[in-house]
Every structure is written in structure tokens, then in C-alpha cells.
Amino acid sequence: MNSRRLPIRLSRLVWQRADSYCEYCQLHQVFDLLPHHVDHVVARKHEGPDTEDNLALACVNCSLAKGSNIAGLDSRTGQVTPLFHPRTQRWGDHFRWHGPQIVGRTSIVRATVAVLNMNRPDRVALREMIIAEGTFPPAWD
């Protein structure tokens, strides 16, 4: 594993651009116990660069589940499919909410939801709780 640190300027840019929301599951940092990560969309392992267009903010759950994966299986077709890319794709075009569950509108997101294990019972329970408070999901989606 390459442990090279990102420049502070890049980390700040990623946090500000995402407004402290996980760019995969949309959970705001305030609702998570562990700090979000600056994630390489295409991992360094796959020659992903340390550039702003290859970095996204991810909660620990999404980041660790994604790891260095760049593709997964679409549950509907069984085909290998690239994962969602927050820099080149719009969240609302691919994902939708079904209560606290994240559902894929496209093969890209069906693969992403599966690889990132976005509907783990503990995450769904957390989303149910903050939906009941009226603070989730984010207003832009």
C-alpha cells in the first residue's frame, strides 16, 4: 500500500467541494463517528493520480468497502461494470432513495451499491434515524 500523503491543499479542496458529505452514500460527516476519507476514485494501485479530478470524499464505510476496486458485478445482468465516478457522473442521475435504502437506477450504481455494501443493516438503521429527524437525505437529491 502506498502511504504517500496528499497535499493539504488537495484534501481541503475535496472536503469543501463535497461540503463534508460522502460522495457515494451522501452521509454528512456530522452523522458519522469516524472521519471521512479523501478517496482515490481510481486507486493509486491502478495508476490513479493524486489530482482533484480523481479524488472524492468518502465515509469510512464506503471507502473501506471500495478499497482499490474500480468495477463490480451488476446484480441484474451479472456483467462486470465500472463503479460510480463522482467527478464525471452526477449522483442523482444514477442513484435514488427508497426510504433509507440506496437503489441503483443504472448498472453502474447497482455494482457500486453492492461493492460498497451501501445498504448494510447498520447504515440503513442510521439513515432511518436521521430521516426521522428530518435531516436526511440531502436537499439537493
C-alpha positions as protocol buffer text, in pm:
chain_id: "A"
residue {
  index: 1
  type: MET
  ca { x: 0 y: 0 z: 0 }
}
residue {
  index: 2
  type: ASN
  ca { x: 128 y: 340 z: -91 }
}
residue {
  index: 3
  type: SER
  ca { x: 107 y: 565 z: 214 }
}
residue {
  index: 4
  type: ARG
  ca { x: 214 y: 886 z: 40 }
}
residue {
  index: 5
  type: ARG
  ca { x: 15 y: 1177 z: 186 }
}
residue {
  index: 6
  type: LEU
  ca { x: -185 y: 1418 z: -25 }
}
residue {
  index: 7
  type: PRO
  ca { x: -102 y: 1787 z: -16 }
}
residue {
  index: 8
  type: ILE
  ca { x: -319 y: 1971 z: 238 }
}
residue {
  index: 9
  type: ARG
  ca { x: -449 y: 2197 z: -41 }
}
residue {
  index: 10
  type: LEU
  ca { x: -597 y: 1895 z: -223 }
}
residue {
  index: 11
  type: SER
  ca { x: -751 y: 1749 z: 92 }
}
residue {
  index: 12
  type: ARG
  ca { x: -914 y: 2082 z: 177 }
}
residue {
  index: 13
  type: LEU
  ca { x: -1046 y: 2118 z: -177 }
}
residue {
  index: 14
  type: VAL
  ca { x: -1207 y: 1771 z: -163 }
}
residue {
  index: 15
  type: TRP
  ca { x: -1371 y: 1840 z: 174 }
}
residue {
  index: 16
  type: GLN
  ca { x: -1501 y: 2181 z: 63 }
}
residue {
  index: 17
  type: ARG
  ca { x: -1624 y: 2058 z: -273 }
}
residue {
  index: 18
  type: ALA
  ca { x: -1820 y: 1776 z: -106 }
}
residue {
  index: 19
  type: ASP
  ca { x: -1943 y: 2005 z: 175 }
}
residue {
  index: 20
  type: SER
  ca { x: -1845 y: 1723 z: 417 }
}
residue {
  index: 21
  type: TYR
  ca { x: -2082 y: 1470 z: 253 }
}
residue {
  index: 22
  type: CYS
  ca { x: -1973 y: 1124 z: 144 }
}
residue {
  index: 23
  type: GLU
  ca { x: -1988 y: 1144 z: -233 }
}
residue {
  index: 24
  type: TYR
  ca { x: -2104 y: 783 z: -252 }
}
residue {
  index: 25
  type: CYS
  ca { x: -2373 y: 733 z: 17 }
}
residue {
  index: 26
  type: GLN
  ca { x: -2443 y: 1105 z: 86 }
}
residue {
  index: 27
  type: LEU
  ca { x: -2390 y: 1076 z: 464 }
}
residue {
  index: 28
  type: HIS
  ca { x: -2265 y: 1401 z: 618 }
}
residue {
  index: 29
  type: GLN
  ca { x: -1959 y: 1383 z: 843 }
}
residue {
  index: 30
  type: VAL
  ca { x: -2163 y: 1513 z: 1138 }
}
residue {
  index: 31
  type: PHE
  ca { x: -2359 y: 1183 z: 1145 }
}
residue {
  index: 32
  type: ASP
  ca { x: -2056 y: 955 z: 1144 }
}
residue {
  index: 33
  type: LEU
  ca { x: -1830 y: 871 z: 1436 }
}
residue {
  index: 34
  type: LEU
  ca { x: -1520 y: 822 z: 1224 }
}
residue {
  index: 35
  type: PRO
  ca { x: -1378 y: 1090 z: 995 }
}
residue {
  index: 36
  type: HIS
  ca { x: -1447 y: 1069 z: 623 }
}
residue {
  index: 37
  type: HIS
  ca { x: -1156 y: 984 z: 394 }
}
residue {
  index: 38
  type: VAL
  ca { x: -1023 y: 1152 z: 84 }
}
residue {
  index: 39
  type: ASP
  ca { x: -1060 y: 861 z: -158 }
}
residue {
  index: 40
  type: HIS
  ca { x: -889 y: 796 z: -488 }
}
residue {
  index: 41
  type: VAL
  ca { x: -1172 y: 717 z: -731 }
}
residue {
  index: 42
  type: VAL
  ca { x: -921 y: 521 z: -936 }
}
residue {
  index: 43
  type: ALA
  ca { x: -677 y: 385 z: -679 }
}
residue {
  index: 44
  type: ARG
  ca { x: -307 y: 454 z: -690 }
}
residue {
  index: 45
  type: LYS
  ca { x: -271 y: 77 z: -735 }
}
residue {
  index: 46
  type: HIS
  ca { x: -436 y: 122 z: -1075 }
}
residue {
  index: 47
  type: GLU
  ca { x: -225 y: 430 z: -1152 }
}
residue {
  index: 48
  type: GLY
  ca { x: -490 y: 675 z: -1035 }
}
residue {
  index: 49
  type: PRO
  ca { x: -330 y: 1017 z: -992 }
}
residue {
  index: 50
  type: ASP
  ca { x: -328 y: 1247 z: -689 }
}
residue {
  index: 51
  type: THR
  ca { x: -536 y: 1505 z: -875 }
}
residue {
  index: 52
  type: GLU
  ca { x: -859 y: 1681 z: -783 }
}
residue {
  index: 53
  type: ASP
  ca { x: -1049 y: 1506 z: -1063 }
}
residue {
  index: 54
  type: ASN
  ca { x: -955 y: 1165 z: -917 }
}
residue {
  index: 55
  type: LEU
  ca { x: -1037 y: 1243 z: -553 }
}
residue {
  index: 56
  type: ALA
  ca { x: -1369 y: 1216 z: -371 }
}
residue {
  index: 57
  type: LEU
  ca { x: -1479 y: 1241 z: -10 }
}
residue {
  index: 58
  type: ALA
  ca { x: -1598 y: 906 z: 126 }
}
residue {
  index: 59
  type: CYS
  ca { x: -1725 y: 791 z: 463 }
}
residue {
  index: 60
  type: VAL
  ca { x: -1514 y: 522 z: 624 }
}
residue {
  index: 61
  type: ASN
  ca { x: -1767 y: 252 z: 535 }
}
residue {
  index: 62
  type: CYS
  ca { x: -1775 y: 340 z: 165 }
}
residue {
  index: 63
  type: SER
  ca { x: -1400 y: 398 z: 148 }
}
residue {
  index: 64
  type: LEU
  ca { x: -1300 y: 72 z: 313 }
}
residue {
  index: 65
  type: ALA
  ca { x: -1556 y: -135 z: 121 }
}
residue {
  index: 66
  type: LYS
  ca { x: -1448 y: 22 z: -210 }
}
residue {
  index: 67
  type: GLY
  ca { x: -1078 y: -23 z: -144 }
}
residue {
  index: 68
  type: SER
  ca { x: -896 y: -29 z: -476 }
}
residue {
  index: 69
  type: ASN
  ca { x: -1197 y: -166 z: -668 }
}
residue {
  index: 70
  type: ILE
  ca { x: -1282 y: 12 z: -991 }
}
residue {
  index: 71
  type: ALA
  ca { x: -1557 y: -229 z: -1104 }
}
residue {
  index: 72
  type: GLY
  ca { x: -1814 y: -473 z: -971 }
}
residue {
  index: 73
  type: LEU
  ca { x: -2092 y: -701 z: -1091 }
}
residue {
  index: 74
  type: ASP
  ca { x: -2428 y: -558 z: -1190 }
}
residue {
  index: 75
  type: SER
  ca { x: -2677 y: -762 z: -988 }
}
residue {
  index: 76
  type: ARG
  ca { x: -2930 y: -754 z: -1271 }
}
residue {
  index: 77
  type: THR
  ca { x: -2708 y: -856 z: -1562 }
}
residue {
  index: 78
  type: GLY
  ca { x: -2411 y: -1026 z: -1394 }
}
residue {
  index: 79
  type: GLN
  ca { x: -2181 y: -812 z: -1611 }
}
residue {
  index: 80
  type: VAL
  ca { x: -1862 y: -652 z: -1484 }
}
residue {
  index: 81
  type: THR
  ca { x: -1939 y: -282 z: -1462 }
}
residue {
  index: 82
  type: PRO
  ca { x: -1731 y: 26 z: -1367 }
}
residue {
  index: 83
  type: LEU
  ca { x: -1812 y: 182 z: -1029 }
}
residue {
  index: 84
  type: PHE
  ca { x: -1972 y: 524 z: -991 }
}
residue {
  index: 85
  type: HIS
  ca { x: -1726 y: 808 z: -1052 }
}
residue {
  index: 86
  type: PRO
  ca { x: -1824 y: 1121 z: -852 }
}
residue {
  index: 87
  type: ARG
  ca { x: -1616 y: 1352 z: -1070 }
}
residue {
  index: 88
  type: THR
  ca { x: -1764 y: 1251 z: -1403 }
}
residue {
  index: 89
  type: GLN
  ca { x: -2115 y: 1134 z: -1308 }
}
residue {
  index: 90
  type: ARG
  ca { x: -2400 y: 1304 z: -1124 }
}
residue {
  index: 91
  type: TRP
  ca { x: -2532 y: 1123 z: -814 }
}
residue {
  index: 92
  type: GLY
  ca { x: -2899 y: 1189 z: -890 }
}
residue {
  index: 93
  type: ASP
  ca { x: -2867 y: 1051 z: -1243 }
}
residue {
  index: 94
  type: HIS
  ca { x: -2760 y: 712 z: -1112 }
}
residue {
  index: 95
  type: PHE
  ca { x: -2888 y: 672 z: -754 }
}
residue {
  index: 96
  type: ARG
  ca { x: -3226 y: 713 z: -592 }
}
residue {
  index: 97
  type: TRP
  ca { x: -3362 y: 680 z: -242 }
}
residue {
  index: 98
  type: HIS
  ca { x: -3617 y: 418 z: -145 }
}
residue {
  index: 99
  type: GLY
  ca { x: -3666 y: 527 z: 216 }
}
residue {
  index: 100
  type: PRO
  ca { x: -3330 y: 465 z: 383 }
}
residue {
  index: 101
  type: GLN
  ca { x: -3218 y: 227 z: 107 }
}
residue {
  index: 102
  type: ILE
  ca { x: -2993 y: 337 z: -178 }
}
residue {
  index: 103
  type: VAL
  ca { x: -3114 y: 199 z: -508 }
}
residue {
  index: 104
  type: GLY
  ca { x: -2933 y: 200 z: -839 }
}
residue {
  index: 105
  type: ARG
  ca { x: -3101 y: 349 z: -1145 }
}
residue {
  index: 106
  type: THR
  ca { x: -2817 y: 219 z: -1363 }
}
residue {
  index: 107
  type: SER
  ca { x: -2586 y: -80 z: -1389 }
}
residue {
  index: 108
  type: ILE
  ca { x: -2303 y: 144 z: -1262 }
}
residue {
  index: 109
  type: VAL
  ca { x: -2482 y: 205 z: -935 }
}
residue {
  index: 110
  type: ARG
  ca { x: -2613 y: -147 z: -891 }
}
residue {
  index: 111
  type: ALA
  ca { x: -2248 y: -253 z: -900 }
}
residue {
  index: 112
  type: THR
  ca { x: -2143 y: 35 z: -673 }
}
residue {
  index: 113
  type: VAL
  ca { x: -2415 y: -35 z: -413 }
}
residue {
  index: 114
  type: ALA
  ca { x: -2305 y: -399 z: -399 }
}
residue {
  index: 115
  type: VAL
  ca { x: -1927 y: -339 z: -384 }
}
residue {
  index: 116
  type: LEU
  ca { x: -1955 y: -57 z: -128 }
}
residue {
  index: 117
  type: ASN
  ca { x: -2217 y: -254 z: 68 }
}
residue {
  index: 118
  type: MET
  ca { x: -2416 y: 68 z: 93 }
}
residue {
  index: 119
  type: ASN
  ca { x: -2728 y: -93 z: 239 }
}
residue {
  index: 120
  type: ARG
  ca { x: -2563 y: -267 z: 533 }
}
residue {
  index: 121
  type: PRO
  ca { x: -2820 y: -300 z: 814 }
}
residue {
  index: 122
  type: ASP
  ca { x: -2632 y: -61 z: 1046 }
}
residue {
  index: 123
  type: ARG
  ca { x: -2609 y: 206 z: 775 }
}
residue {
  index: 124
  type: VAL
  ca { x: -2977 y: 168 z: 684 }
}
residue {
  index: 125
  type: ALA
  ca { x: -3066 y: 199 z: 1055 }
}
residue {
  index: 126
  type: LEU
  ca { x: -2856 y: 516 z: 1083 }
}
residue {
  index: 127
  type: ARG
  ca { x: -3025 y: 663 z: 776 }
}
residue {
  index: 128
  type: GLU
  ca { x: -3369 y: 572 z: 917 }
}
residue {
  index: 129
  type: MET
  ca { x: -3284 y: 761 z: 1235 }
}
residue {
  index: 130
  type: ILE
  ca { x: -3168 y: 1077 z: 1061 }
}
residue {
  index: 131
  type: ILE
  ca { x: -3456 y: 1063 z: 811 }
}
residue {
  index: 132
  type: ALA
  ca { x: -3691 y: 1061 z: 1112 }
}
residue {
  index: 133
  type: GLU
  ca { x: -3513 y: 1374 z: 1240 }
}
residue {
  index: 134
  type: GLY
  ca { x: -3575 y: 1541 z: 905 }
}
residue {
  index: 135
  type: THR
  ca { x: -3206 y: 1595 z: 834 }
}
residue {
  index: 136
  type: PHE
  ca { x: -3157 y: 1336 z: 561 }
}
residue {
  index: 137
  type: PRO
  ca { x: -3130 y: 1283 z: 268 }
}
residue {
  index: 138
  type: PRO
  ca { x: -2955 y: 1597 z: 149 }
}
residue {
  index: 139
  type: ALA
  ca { x: -3189 y: 1855 z: -1 }
}
residue {
  index: 140
  type: TRP
  ca { x: -3020 y: 1854 z: -345 }
}
residue {
  index: 141
  type: ASP
  ca { x: -3131 y: 1498 z: -416 }
}
